[in-house]
Short mmCIF file of C-alpha atoms in Angstrom, two decimals:
data_model
loop_
_atom_site.label_atom_id
_atom_site.label_comp_id
_atom_site.label_asym_id
_atom_site.label_seq_id
_atom_site.Cartn_x
_atom_site.Cartn_y
_atom_site.Cartn_z
CA MET O 108 -98.32 -102.79 -11.20
CA PRO O 109 -101.72 -104.73 -10.13
CA VAL O 110 -104.66 -102.77 -9.21
CA SER O 111 -105.14 -103.57 -5.34
CA ALA O 112 -108.61 -105.54 -4.42
CA ARG O 113 -109.72 -102.11 -2.57
CA SER O 114 -109.36 -99.96 -5.71
CA ALA O 115 -111.06 -102.09 -7.56
CA ARG O 116 -114.09 -102.32 -5.52
CA PRO O 117 -117.03 -99.75 -6.70
CA HIS O 118 -117.30 -97.01 -4.13
CA GLY O 119 -120.44 -97.03 -2.10
CA TRP O 120 -122.05 -94.22 -4.03
CA ILE O 121 -121.80 -95.72 -7.18
CA LEU O 122 -124.07 -98.80 -5.90
CA ALA O 123 -126.02 -96.50 -4.14
CA LEU O 124 -126.59 -94.64 -7.61
CA LEU O 125 -126.87 -98.00 -9.59
CA ALA O 126 -129.49 -98.98 -7.25
CA ALA O 127 -131.52 -95.93 -7.41
CA THR O 128 -131.36 -95.93 -11.09
CA LEU O 129 -132.48 -99.63 -10.98
CA ALA O 130 -135.79 -99.20 -8.72
CA LEU O 131 -136.57 -96.13 -11.00
CA LEU O 132 -136.54 -98.14 -14.48
CA LEU O 133 -138.32 -100.95 -12.46
CA GLN O 134 -141.19 -98.17 -11.09
CA GLN O 135 -141.63 -96.92 -14.80
CA SER O 136 -141.48 -100.29 -16.41
CA ALA O 137 -144.26 -101.52 -13.78
CA ALA O 138 -146.24 -98.29 -14.37
CA ALA O 139 -146.22 -98.69 -18.17
CA ALA O 140 -147.25 -102.34 -17.98
CA ALA O 141 -150.07 -101.44 -15.55
CA PRO O 142 -153.67 -101.42 -17.34
CA PRO O 143 -155.73 -98.49 -17.35
CA PRO O 144 -158.36 -98.36 -14.42
CA ALA O 145 -161.82 -99.79 -15.43
CA ALA O 146 -164.19 -97.18 -16.89
CA VAL O 147 -167.00 -96.26 -14.72
CA ASP O 148 -170.37 -98.04 -15.87
CA LEU O 149 -172.13 -95.22 -17.16
CA ASP O 150 -175.55 -96.84 -16.69
CA LYS O 151 -174.76 -97.69 -13.05
CA PHE O 152 -173.45 -94.11 -12.79
CA GLU O 153 -176.94 -92.77 -13.58
CA THR O 154 -178.46 -94.62 -10.69
CA LEU O 155 -176.26 -93.36 -7.93
CA LYS O 156 -177.53 -90.00 -7.66
CA LYS O 157 -178.98 -88.81 -4.24
CA ILE O 158 -181.40 -85.64 -4.02
CA VAL O 159 -180.88 -83.39 -0.72
CA ALA O 160 -183.52 -80.61 0.06
CA LEU O 161 -181.69 -77.37 0.83
CA PRO O 162 -182.58 -74.68 3.39
CA ASP O 163 -182.87 -72.29 0.38
CA GLY O 164 -185.25 -74.39 -1.04
CA VAL O 165 -183.33 -76.02 -3.80
CA LYS O 166 -183.09 -79.88 -4.27
CA LEU O 167 -179.62 -80.79 -5.18
CA ALA O 168 -178.42 -84.06 -6.86
CA TYR O 169 -175.15 -85.57 -6.50
CA VAL O 170 -173.21 -88.72 -6.39
CA SER O 171 -170.92 -89.87 -3.70
CA TRP O 172 -167.59 -91.71 -5.08
CA GLY O 173 -165.12 -93.40 -3.65
CA ASP O 174 -164.26 -93.95 -0.09
CA PRO O 175 -166.95 -92.55 2.32
CA ALA O 176 -164.10 -91.88 5.00
CA GLY O 177 -161.53 -90.12 2.49
CA LYS O 178 -160.94 -86.85 1.98
CA PRO O 179 -163.51 -84.95 0.57
CA VAL O 180 -163.48 -83.44 -3.01
CA VAL O 181 -166.35 -81.48 -4.68
CA LEU O 182 -166.46 -81.90 -8.52
CA ILE O 183 -168.54 -79.11 -10.21
CA HIS O 184 -169.59 -79.34 -13.80
CA GLY O 185 -170.21 -76.54 -16.22
CA TYR O 186 -172.74 -75.04 -18.25
CA THR O 187 -175.53 -77.56 -19.89
CA ASP O 188 -173.68 -80.28 -18.17
CA ASN O 189 -174.14 -82.44 -15.10
CA ALA O 190 -172.08 -85.05 -12.98
CA LEU O 191 -171.60 -86.97 -15.77
CA ASP O 192 -169.48 -84.65 -16.94
CA TRP O 193 -166.75 -86.09 -14.50
CA VAL O 194 -167.14 -89.57 -15.21
CA PRO O 195 -164.03 -89.84 -17.81
CA LEU O 196 -161.65 -88.90 -14.89
CA LEU O 197 -163.32 -90.53 -11.65
CA PRO O 198 -161.27 -93.64 -12.25
CA TYR O 199 -158.02 -91.56 -11.98
CA PHE O 200 -158.53 -89.81 -8.71
CA THR O 201 -157.05 -91.03 -5.20
CA LYS O 202 -159.02 -94.39 -4.40
CA THR O 203 -158.81 -93.04 -0.87
CA ASP O 204 -160.84 -89.44 -1.89
CA ARG O 205 -164.28 -89.17 -1.13
CA LEU O 206 -165.88 -87.43 -4.20
CA ILE O 207 -169.19 -85.23 -4.20
CA VAL O 208 -170.15 -84.93 -7.95
CA VAL O 209 -172.64 -82.79 -8.12
CA ASP O 210 -175.72 -81.52 -10.69
CA ILE O 211 -175.75 -77.83 -10.14
CA ARG O 212 -179.03 -75.69 -9.95
CA GLY O 213 -181.00 -76.24 -12.92
CA HIS O 214 -179.15 -78.86 -14.68
CA GLY O 215 -179.34 -82.71 -14.37
CA LYS O 216 -181.50 -83.95 -11.62
CA SER O 217 -181.38 -81.23 -9.63
CA SER O 218 -184.44 -78.83 -9.27
CA LYS O 219 -184.65 -76.22 -12.06
CA PRO O 220 -186.44 -73.10 -10.59
CA GLU O 221 -187.02 -69.96 -12.64
CA CYS O 222 -184.88 -68.03 -10.74
CA CYS O 223 -181.74 -67.70 -9.76
CA TYR O 224 -178.54 -68.30 -11.22
CA THR O 225 -176.18 -65.73 -10.42
CA ARG O 226 -172.63 -67.52 -9.24
CA PHE O 227 -173.66 -66.49 -5.89
CA ASN O 228 -176.98 -68.85 -6.02
CA LEU O 229 -175.13 -71.56 -7.50
CA ALA O 230 -171.91 -71.43 -5.04
CA TYR O 231 -174.27 -71.02 -2.02
CA ASP O 232 -176.10 -73.88 -3.15
CA ILE O 233 -172.72 -76.06 -3.02
CA LYS O 234 -172.01 -74.12 0.81
CA LEU O 235 -175.30 -75.65 1.84
CA LEU O 236 -174.69 -78.71 0.22
CA LEU O 237 -171.16 -79.28 2.09
CA ASP O 238 -173.21 -78.55 5.25
CA ALA O 239 -176.01 -80.83 4.67
CA LEU O 240 -173.32 -83.59 4.11
CA HIS O 241 -171.51 -82.62 7.24
CA ILE O 242 -168.34 -81.73 5.47
CA PRO O 243 -166.81 -78.62 7.21
CA LYS O 244 -163.90 -78.65 4.60
CA ALA O 245 -163.19 -79.94 1.29
CA ASP O 246 -161.44 -79.44 -1.77
CA ILE O 247 -163.02 -78.15 -4.64
CA VAL O 248 -162.65 -78.81 -8.37
CA GLY O 249 -164.69 -76.79 -10.77
CA HIS O 250 -164.75 -77.26 -14.72
CA SER O 251 -165.76 -74.00 -17.02
CA MET O 252 -168.76 -72.33 -15.35
CA GLY O 253 -168.48 -74.55 -12.56
CA SER O 254 -164.86 -73.13 -11.75
CA ILE O 255 -166.76 -69.66 -11.26
CA ILE O 256 -168.76 -71.00 -8.94
CA ALA O 257 -165.91 -72.94 -7.16
CA GLN O 258 -163.93 -69.61 -7.23
CA THR O 259 -167.15 -67.89 -5.79
CA LEU O 260 -167.32 -70.51 -2.74
CA ALA O 261 -163.42 -70.13 -1.84
CA GLU O 262 -163.89 -66.08 -2.21
CA PHE O 263 -166.94 -66.00 0.45
CA TRP O 264 -166.77 -69.16 2.43
CA PRO O 265 -163.06 -69.73 2.47
CA GLU O 266 -163.15 -71.50 5.89
CA GLN O 267 -164.52 -74.46 4.07
CA ILE O 268 -161.80 -74.64 1.10
CA ASN O 269 -158.70 -76.42 1.37
CA HIS O 270 -157.67 -76.37 -2.05
CA LEU O 271 -159.02 -75.31 -5.69
CA VAL O 272 -158.71 -76.34 -9.04
CA LEU O 273 -159.94 -74.57 -11.51
CA VAL O 274 -160.34 -76.39 -15.19
CA SER O 275 -161.10 -74.13 -18.16
CA SER O 276 -161.57 -71.07 -16.27
CA THR O 277 -161.57 -67.20 -16.53
CA ALA O 278 -161.26 -63.69 -14.74
CA LEU O 279 -163.75 -62.29 -17.33
CA PRO O 280 -167.44 -62.36 -18.22
CA LEU O 281 -167.85 -64.73 -21.00
CA GLN O 282 -166.54 -63.48 -24.36
CA TYR O 283 -167.65 -66.74 -26.10
CA ASP O 284 -170.38 -65.54 -28.96
CA ALA O 285 -173.38 -67.11 -27.90
CA THR O 286 -175.73 -65.64 -30.29
CA TRP O 287 -176.85 -69.06 -31.49
CA ILE O 288 -178.62 -69.57 -27.83
CA ARG O 289 -180.17 -66.45 -27.83
CA ASN O 290 -181.64 -67.26 -31.20
CA LEU O 291 -183.03 -70.32 -30.06
CA LYS O 292 -186.76 -70.96 -29.96
CA SER O 293 -186.40 -74.26 -28.09
CA THR O 294 -183.70 -76.18 -26.71
CA PRO O 295 -181.89 -78.14 -29.48
CA GLY O 296 -182.43 -81.73 -29.96
CA ALA O 297 -179.63 -84.13 -28.64
CA ASP O 298 -178.63 -84.85 -32.21
CA SER O 299 -179.09 -81.64 -33.46
CA ALA O 300 -175.85 -80.06 -35.61
CA GLN O 301 -175.97 -77.29 -32.62
CA MET O 302 -175.69 -79.81 -30.05
CA VAL O 303 -173.25 -81.84 -32.04
CA ALA O 304 -170.87 -78.75 -32.44
CA TRP O 305 -171.66 -77.30 -28.52
CA PHE O 306 -170.28 -80.94 -27.14
CA SER O 307 -167.22 -80.99 -29.88
CA SER O 308 -163.72 -82.09 -29.39
CA PRO O 309 -160.34 -81.17 -30.94
CA THR O 310 -159.35 -84.55 -29.68
CA PRO O 311 -161.52 -88.31 -29.93
CA VAL O 312 -163.55 -88.75 -26.52
CA ASN O 313 -165.97 -91.36 -25.57
CA PRO O 314 -168.76 -91.17 -28.20
CA ASP O 315 -171.00 -92.65 -25.23
CA ILE O 316 -170.42 -89.44 -22.93
CA LEU O 317 -171.11 -87.31 -25.84
CA ARG O 318 -174.12 -88.83 -26.49
CA ARG O 319 -175.51 -88.90 -22.85
CA GLN O 320 -174.20 -85.19 -22.35
CA ARG O 321 -176.16 -83.92 -25.40
CA ARG O 322 -179.39 -85.80 -24.30
CA ASP O 323 -179.01 -84.23 -20.89
CA ALA O 324 -178.57 -80.81 -22.19
CA SER O 325 -181.65 -81.20 -24.40
CA ALA O 326 -183.68 -82.00 -21.44
CA ILE O 327 -183.06 -78.56 -19.49
CA PRO O 328 -185.48 -75.89 -20.70
CA LEU O 329 -184.31 -73.14 -22.78
CA GLN O 330 -185.46 -70.59 -20.12
CA ILE O 331 -182.86 -72.39 -17.96
CA TRP O 332 -180.31 -72.13 -20.77
CA LEU O 333 -180.78 -68.36 -21.20
CA ALA O 334 -181.12 -67.52 -17.18
CA VAL O 335 -178.03 -69.13 -16.65
CA LEU O 336 -176.44 -67.54 -19.60
CA ASP O 337 -177.78 -64.05 -18.48
CA GLN O 338 -176.98 -64.46 -14.82
CA GLY O 339 -174.26 -66.61 -14.34
CA LEU O 340 -172.09 -66.10 -17.56
CA GLN O 341 -172.17 -63.25 -19.53
CA ASN O 342 -173.11 -60.61 -17.29
CA VAL O 343 -170.93 -61.99 -14.53
CA GLU O 344 -168.27 -59.41 -12.76
CA LEU O 345 -165.13 -61.41 -11.45
CA GLN O 346 -162.11 -59.11 -11.25
CA SER O 347 -163.29 -57.34 -8.08
CA THR O 348 -163.77 -60.27 -5.71
CA LEU O 349 -160.70 -62.64 -6.85
CA PRO O 350 -158.33 -60.66 -4.40
CA ARG O 351 -159.98 -62.53 -1.53
CA LEU O 352 -159.27 -65.91 -3.02
CA LYS O 353 -156.31 -67.10 -0.83
CA ALA O 354 -156.74 -71.10 -1.27
CA PRO O 355 -154.00 -73.00 -2.95
CA THR O 356 -154.97 -72.89 -6.42
CA LEU O 357 -154.15 -75.16 -9.75
CA LEU O 358 -155.22 -73.44 -13.14
CA ILE O 359 -155.80 -76.10 -16.25
CA TRP O 360 -156.50 -75.31 -19.84
CA GLY O 361 -156.54 -76.67 -23.29
CA SER O 362 -154.60 -74.78 -25.44
CA GLU O 363 -157.56 -75.30 -28.09
CA ASP O 364 -160.32 -74.24 -26.06
CA PHE O 365 -163.05 -72.37 -28.20
CA ILE O 366 -164.73 -71.11 -25.39
CA MET O 367 -162.02 -69.78 -22.53
CA LYS O 368 -159.47 -68.48 -24.79
CA ALA O 369 -156.00 -66.63 -24.60
CA PRO O 370 -157.38 -63.42 -22.92
CA ASP O 371 -159.57 -65.33 -20.10
CA ARG O 372 -156.43 -67.48 -19.38
CA GLU O 373 -154.15 -64.13 -19.07
CA ALA O 374 -157.03 -62.42 -17.09
CA LEU O 375 -156.91 -65.00 -14.56
CA ARG O 376 -153.09 -65.75 -14.50
CA ALA O 377 -152.52 -62.15 -13.70
CA ALA O 378 -155.46 -61.97 -10.99
CA LEU O 379 -153.74 -65.35 -8.91
CA PRO O 380 -150.22 -64.76 -9.48
CA ASP O 381 -149.33 -67.29 -7.10
CA ALA O 382 -151.54 -70.25 -8.78
CA LYS O 383 -149.92 -73.22 -10.45
CA VAL O 384 -150.66 -73.35 -14.17
CA LYS O 385 -150.89 -76.16 -16.91
CA ILE O 386 -152.08 -75.27 -20.30
CA PHE O 387 -152.55 -79.09 -22.40
CA ASP O 388 -151.18 -78.30 -25.77
CA GLY O 389 -153.67 -79.30 -28.38
CA LEU O 390 -156.53 -80.07 -26.13
CA GLY O 391 -160.06 -78.07 -25.72
CA HIS O 392 -162.41 -76.95 -23.25
CA ASN O 393 -162.51 -80.57 -21.34
CA PRO O 394 -158.95 -81.48 -21.43
CA PHE O 395 -160.17 -84.31 -18.73
CA TRP O 396 -162.32 -85.88 -21.41
CA GLU O 397 -159.14 -86.26 -23.64
CA GLN O 398 -156.34 -87.23 -21.38
CA PRO O 399 -158.14 -88.05 -18.09
CA ALA O 400 -154.90 -89.87 -16.95
CA ALA O 401 -152.36 -86.99 -17.62
CA VAL O 402 -155.10 -84.67 -15.95
CA GLY O 403 -156.00 -86.81 -13.08
CA ASP O 404 -152.31 -87.15 -12.01
CA LEU O 405 -151.82 -83.51 -12.23
CA ILE O 406 -154.67 -82.73 -9.58
CA ASN O 407 -153.93 -85.57 -7.25
CA ARG O 408 -150.26 -84.32 -7.33
CA PHE O 409 -151.63 -81.00 -6.40
CA LEU O 410 -153.81 -82.05 -4.09
CA ASP O 411 -151.56 -84.02 -1.98
CA ALA O 412 -148.49 -81.96 -2.44
CA THR O 413 -150.21 -78.86 -1.61
CA PRO O 414 -150.05 -78.00 2.33
#
C-alpha cells in the first residue's frame, strides 16, 4: 500500500526539535569560533586608579571599569594583593557591569596607616567607598581575605548588598602556616624565592601579572604585612556572625588551594547551606587567574540569574 502524502510529512514537533537542535549547534559553533576578549593593558590599568578620601581618614584607591551606568559590582582583593588581582578576570565580566576594583587599606595605592586592620575596619572602608560613590546597593565579589571583608560587609550592612561571591574563602581563622612571614626581618624582594613561592600557581598564569604582583607586594611595609595577618586573618572569629549573612551567595574554590583547604571549605559550606558552590578541579588559590573564562561565566550567570 502506498504511503499517503500526509503520513509521509514530518510531524510539527519533529521539525521544531530539528530547528532547536540546529540553532543550538550554530550557537555552540559561533561561541567556539569567537575569539577571546582582548586582554587588559596592564600599564594603562595602573594609570586609571582614583583616590577617595573617606570620613574615617583612610584614602582608598580604586579603578572604575566597564559601563559607568551599569550594575555596580565591587571587587575586593586578598592579602598582599591589590586591584591588579582582578585584571585576568575583567574581560570576562558582563560588558554592561560597572566594576569598582578596590585597593584595600594598606595595599596598592591606598593609604597605609599603622592601625587598624580588622575585618570590620576593612569592610567599613568599602561601605564608606560605596557611600562616597553614591552607590546604594552593589554586588560584591571578594577573593581570599577580600572574601572575609565581603562577607563582613554583607553581615553588617546587608541593605547595601545584592549578591555575594566568595572566592577562596573560609569560616575559620587562617589555618595556613604563616611562620615564614613572622620570621621576616623585612618585606621579601620581588624576585626572592619566598615571594615567588607566595605567588605560585599549580597551573600556568600570565607571568607579567605575577611579576607585577610580586613587585607591588614587596612595596608593602613589613609592619603592614604583620598587622593585617594578626588583626584580619589569624586572629579572626567568623562563625558567630555568619548567620547574619542573608544575601544570595556563590562559593568558589580551587581543589589545589594551598591556603584555603578542605576544612575551610567544609566550615563555610556548613555555615551557608543555601549557598551555591563550585570547586574547580586542579586549580589553586587564584582560580580566576588560571581559568578566567570559566570563572567569569560562572559569576556572570550567578549575578544575572539570582533574584
